[in-house]
Amino acid sequence: VRSPLHPNRAACPAPRAEFRRGRLATTDMAENDAWQNAMLDWDVDDKVGRFASWAKWIKHDLRIQTIAWLLASVAVLGPDNSWLCWPGLVEVLVPAPEDHERCVSHVVAGWLLASLTTIGWATGCLQLLFTFEQRAMTFAPWSLLVFCNIQKPAVGSVIFFDGCDGRSYVRRVSSVSINGAVQTVGDLPGTPEDRHLYSADGSARWLDDHSVRGIMVAGPFSLQSVFALVAVAMAVAPAATLAYLVTSQPFLASWCFVILRFLITFGTHAVT
């Protein structure tokens, strides 16, 4: 097709231009969709990060945990604690005329053990950690690890430390310096170096000993074994077990009571 103004010059066909414009528009739409999806992912990650930071602040704030311990102690040791006194195998196998006094002693024993656990957490000497995912260590997800901070880490020991990004990590010690700093490594093959966890720019070659929260002294215990242990304790001495769980895990116990109350209310209305 020749141009009417310049007969010797071929005119650009309109469908070709429309195709180019359509292709550019499609590319722009794809880029916009990708950008919006990326922004959505950033928003989700940001929300998850804020929730994790909020939950971690509640868990590690000493004032909140102290208030929760006081409220739980009032609920456990107060005059209206008859909901704790359930007969167990101890009462069935070894009956006694003073069942109320035995229940009180069990409640006090459970509360005392939970209070010692809370004191150990508050002083940094005892840490109970649940692993949720498997990234660098061979521990199965949802495993319970017990850490103590009463000795210095050595080569080969498993430690629990705070990274520069505000998260907590479990690694094995590969080297220890003279001043107590450590270098860590993961047990899984192909695990990247941990230097990016020591400092934001990755320049630090050693992890400061103040970032180490504890050394693993027991575990890993699977979630099934933990539930089995709790079930056995509930069957043997339910009063002491309930007192320990309510005092040591007040937030979790509150959620469980709310859910149980809802189920009881819903079941009562469904039957009537």
Coordinates of C-alpha atoms in Angstrom, one line a residue:
V1 CA 0.0 0.0 0.0
R2 CA 1.4 3.4 -1.1
S3 CA 1.1 6.6 0.9
P4 CA -1.1 9.3 -0.8
L5 CA 1.4 12.0 0.2
H6 CA 4.6 10.2 -0.7
P7 CA 3.9 7.6 -3.5
N8 CA 7.4 6.2 -3.3
R9 CA 7.1 5.5 0.5
A10 CA 5.0 2.6 1.8
A11 CA 2.5 3.4 4.4
C12 CA 2.5 1.5 7.7
P13 CA -0.5 -0.7 7.9
A14 CA -2.9 0.2 10.6
P15 CA -3.5 -3.4 11.9
R16 CA 0.3 -3.7 12.5
A17 CA 0.3 -0.6 14.7
E18 CA -2.8 -1.8 16.5
F19 CA -1.1 -5.1 17.1
R20 CA 1.9 -3.3 18.6
R21 CA -0.3 -1.1 20.8
G22 CA -2.2 -4.2 21.9
R23 CA 1.0 -6.0 22.7
L24 CA 2.3 -3.1 24.7
A25 CA -1.0 -2.8 26.6
T26 CA -1.0 -6.5 27.4
T27 CA 2.6 -6.2 28.6
D28 CA 1.7 -3.2 30.8
M29 CA -1.3 -5.1 32.2
A30 CA 0.8 -8.1 33.0
E31 CA 3.5 -5.9 34.6
N32 CA 0.7 -4.2 36.6
D33 CA -0.8 -7.5 37.7
A34 CA 2.6 -8.8 38.7
W35 CA 3.3 -5.6 40.7
Q36 CA 0.0 -5.8 42.4
N37 CA 0.5 -9.4 43.3
A38 CA 3.9 -8.5 44.7
M39 CA 2.4 -5.7 46.7
L40 CA -0.2 -8.1 48.0
D41 CA 2.5 -10.6 49.0
W42 CA 4.3 -7.8 50.8
D43 CA 1.2 -6.8 52.6
V44 CA 0.5 -10.4 53.7
D45 CA 4.2 -10.8 54.8
D46 CA 4.0 -7.5 56.6
K47 CA 0.8 -8.5 58.4
V48 CA 2.2 -11.8 59.4
G49 CA 5.4 -10.1 60.6
R50 CA 3.4 -7.6 62.7
F51 CA 1.3 -10.4 64.2
A52 CA 4.5 -12.4 65.0
S53 CA 6.1 -9.4 66.6
W54 CA 3.0 -8.7 68.6
A55 CA 2.8 -12.3 69.8
K56 CA 6.6 -12.3 70.6
W57 CA 6.2 -9.1 72.6
I58 CA 3.4 -10.5 74.7
K59 CA 5.4 -13.7 75.2
H60 CA 8.7 -12.1 76.2
D61 CA 7.4 -9.0 78.1
L62 CA 8.1 -9.5 81.8
R63 CA 5.4 -7.2 83.0
I64 CA 2.7 -8.9 81.0
Q65 CA 3.8 -12.3 82.0
T66 CA 4.0 -11.2 85.7
I67 CA 0.4 -9.9 85.6
A68 CA -0.7 -13.1 83.9
W69 CA 1.1 -15.2 86.5
L70 CA -0.6 -13.2 89.3
L71 CA -4.1 -13.6 87.8
A72 CA -3.5 -17.4 87.3
S73 CA -2.2 -17.8 90.8
V74 CA -5.4 -16.1 92.2
A75 CA -7.5 -18.4 90.1
V76 CA -5.6 -21.5 91.2
L77 CA -5.0 -20.7 94.9
G78 CA -8.2 -18.7 95.5
P79 CA -11.3 -19.9 97.4
D80 CA -13.2 -20.7 94.3
N81 CA -10.8 -23.3 92.9
S82 CA -13.1 -26.3 93.3
W83 CA -13.0 -26.7 89.5
L84 CA -9.4 -28.1 89.9
C85 CA -10.4 -30.9 92.3
W86 CA -11.0 -33.9 90.0
P87 CA -10.4 -37.5 91.2
G88 CA -7.5 -39.3 89.6
L89 CA -5.8 -42.6 89.9
V90 CA -4.1 -41.6 93.1
E91 CA -7.5 -41.0 94.8
V92 CA -8.9 -44.2 93.3
L93 CA -6.0 -46.5 94.2
V94 CA -5.1 -44.9 97.6
P95 CA -8.4 -43.6 99.0
A96 CA -8.2 -41.3 102.0
P97 CA -10.8 -39.6 104.2
E98 CA -9.3 -36.2 103.7
D99 CA -9.7 -35.9 100.0
H100 CA -10.0 -32.1 100.1
E101 CA -6.7 -31.7 101.9
R102 CA -5.1 -34.0 99.4
C103 CA -6.5 -31.9 96.5
V104 CA -5.2 -28.8 98.1
S105 CA -1.7 -30.3 98.4
H106 CA -1.8 -31.4 94.7
V107 CA -2.9 -27.9 93.6
V108 CA -0.1 -26.3 95.7
A109 CA 2.5 -28.7 94.2
G110 CA 1.4 -28.0 90.7
W111 CA 1.4 -24.2 91.3
L112 CA 4.8 -24.4 92.9
L113 CA 6.3 -26.3 90.0
A114 CA 4.8 -23.9 87.5
S115 CA 6.0 -20.9 89.5
L116 CA 9.6 -22.3 89.5
T117 CA 9.3 -22.8 85.7
T118 CA 8.1 -19.2 85.3
I119 CA 11.0 -17.9 87.5
G120 CA 13.4 -19.9 85.4
W121 CA 12.0 -18.3 82.2
A122 CA 12.1 -14.8 83.8
T123 CA 15.7 -15.1 84.8
G124 CA 16.7 -16.6 81.4
C125 CA 17.8 -19.9 82.9
L126 CA 15.1 -22.0 81.3
Q127 CA 13.5 -21.9 77.9
L128 CA 10.9 -24.2 76.4
L129 CA 10.9 -23.9 72.6
F130 CA 8.6 -25.4 70.0
T131 CA 10.0 -25.8 66.5
F132 CA 7.4 -25.1 63.7
E133 CA 9.4 -25.7 60.6
Q134 CA 12.6 -27.5 59.4
R135 CA 15.1 -25.2 57.7
A136 CA 18.6 -25.9 59.0
M137 CA 18.3 -28.6 61.7
T138 CA 17.1 -32.2 61.6
F139 CA 14.5 -31.7 64.4
A140 CA 11.0 -32.6 63.2
P141 CA 8.5 -29.8 63.1
W142 CA 6.4 -29.4 66.2
S143 CA 9.1 -30.7 68.5
L144 CA 9.7 -29.5 72.0
L145 CA 13.3 -28.5 72.9
V146 CA 14.5 -27.6 76.4
F147 CA 17.2 -25.0 76.8
C148 CA 19.2 -23.8 79.9
N149 CA 21.5 -20.8 80.1
I150 CA 23.6 -21.9 83.0
Q151 CA 26.8 -22.8 81.1
K152 CA 28.9 -21.6 78.2
P153 CA 28.4 -23.2 74.8
A154 CA 30.9 -25.6 73.5
V155 CA 31.7 -27.0 70.1
G156 CA 29.0 -29.5 69.1
S157 CA 26.3 -28.1 71.4
V158 CA 23.0 -26.9 70.1
I159 CA 22.1 -23.3 71.1
F160 CA 19.1 -21.1 70.8
F161 CA 20.0 -17.5 69.9
D162 CA 18.4 -14.2 68.7
G163 CA 19.3 -13.2 65.1
C164 CA 19.8 -9.6 63.9
D165 CA 16.4 -9.7 62.2
G166 CA 14.6 -10.1 65.6
R167 CA 13.8 -13.8 65.1
S168 CA 15.0 -16.8 67.1
Y169 CA 17.1 -19.6 65.6
V170 CA 18.4 -23.0 66.7
R171 CA 21.8 -24.0 65.4
R172 CA 24.8 -26.2 66.3
V173 CA 28.0 -24.5 67.5
S174 CA 31.0 -25.1 65.1
S175 CA 33.6 -22.8 66.7
V176 CA 34.1 -20.9 70.0
S177 CA 36.4 -17.9 70.3
I178 CA 38.5 -16.9 73.3
N179 CA 36.1 -14.2 74.4
G180 CA 33.1 -16.5 74.2
A181 CA 31.7 -15.7 70.8
V182 CA 30.5 -18.6 68.7
Q183 CA 30.1 -19.6 65.1
T184 CA 27.1 -21.8 64.2
V185 CA 26.0 -24.1 61.4
G186 CA 23.0 -26.1 60.5
D187 CA 22.8 -29.9 60.5
L188 CA 21.0 -30.2 57.2
P189 CA 23.2 -30.5 54.1
G190 CA 23.3 -27.4 51.9
T191 CA 22.4 -25.0 54.7
P192 CA 23.7 -21.5 54.0
E193 CA 26.1 -19.8 56.3
D194 CA 24.7 -18.0 59.4
R195 CA 26.8 -14.9 59.0
H196 CA 23.7 -13.0 57.8
L197 CA 22.0 -13.8 61.1
Y198 CA 24.9 -12.2 63.1
S199 CA 24.6 -8.7 61.6
A200 CA 22.4 -7.0 59.1
D201 CA 25.2 -6.5 56.5
G202 CA 26.8 -9.9 57.1
S203 CA 30.1 -8.4 58.1
A204 CA 30.2 -10.1 61.6
R205 CA 32.0 -13.4 61.5
W206 CA 31.1 -14.3 65.1
L207 CA 27.9 -14.4 67.1
D208 CA 28.1 -12.4 70.3
D209 CA 27.6 -14.5 73.4
H210 CA 24.9 -12.0 74.7
S211 CA 22.7 -13.2 71.8
V212 CA 22.8 -16.8 73.0
R213 CA 19.6 -17.6 74.9
G214 CA 20.4 -21.1 76.0
I215 CA 22.0 -24.5 75.4
M216 CA 19.8 -27.5 74.6
V217 CA 19.7 -29.9 77.6
A218 CA 16.7 -32.1 76.6
G219 CA 14.8 -33.0 73.5
P220 CA 13.6 -33.1 70.9
F221 CA 10.2 -34.4 72.2
S222 CA 7.5 -34.9 69.6
L223 CA 4.1 -33.3 70.0
Q224 CA 2.5 -36.7 70.4
S225 CA 4.8 -37.6 73.3
V226 CA 4.0 -34.3 75.0
F227 CA 0.3 -34.9 74.6
A228 CA 0.7 -38.4 75.9
L229 CA 2.7 -37.1 79.0
V230 CA 0.0 -34.6 79.7
A231 CA -2.8 -37.2 79.4
V232 CA -1.0 -39.5 81.8
A233 CA -0.4 -36.7 84.3
M234 CA -4.1 -35.8 84.0
A235 CA -5.1 -39.4 84.7
V236 CA -2.8 -39.7 87.7
A237 CA -3.1 -36.3 89.3
P238 CA -5.5 -34.0 87.5
A239 CA -5.5 -31.3 90.2
A240 CA -1.7 -30.9 90.1
T241 CA -1.7 -31.0 86.3
L242 CA -4.4 -28.4 85.8
A243 CA -2.8 -26.1 88.4
Y244 CA 0.6 -26.4 86.6
L245 CA -0.9 -25.8 83.1
V246 CA -3.0 -22.8 84.2
T247 CA -0.1 -21.2 86.1
S248 CA 2.6 -21.8 83.5
Q249 CA 0.5 -21.2 80.4
P250 CA -2.2 -18.7 81.4
F251 CA -2.9 -17.4 77.9
L252 CA -3.2 -20.9 76.4
A253 CA -5.3 -22.0 79.3
S254 CA -7.6 -19.0 78.8
W255 CA -8.1 -19.8 75.2
C256 CA -8.9 -23.5 76.0
F257 CA -11.4 -22.5 78.6
V258 CA -13.1 -20.1 76.2
I259 CA -13.3 -22.8 73.5
L260 CA -14.6 -25.3 76.0
R261 CA -17.2 -22.9 77.3
F262 CA -18.4 -22.2 73.8
L263 CA -18.6 -25.9 73.0
I264 CA -20.6 -26.6 76.2
T265 CA -22.9 -23.8 75.5
F266 CA -23.4 -24.7 71.9
G267 CA -24.0 -28.4 72.8
T268 CA -26.5 -27.4 75.5
H269 CA -28.5 -25.3 73.0
A270 CA -28.3 -28.0 70.3
V271 CA -29.7 -30.6 72.7
T272 CA -32.5 -28.4 74.0

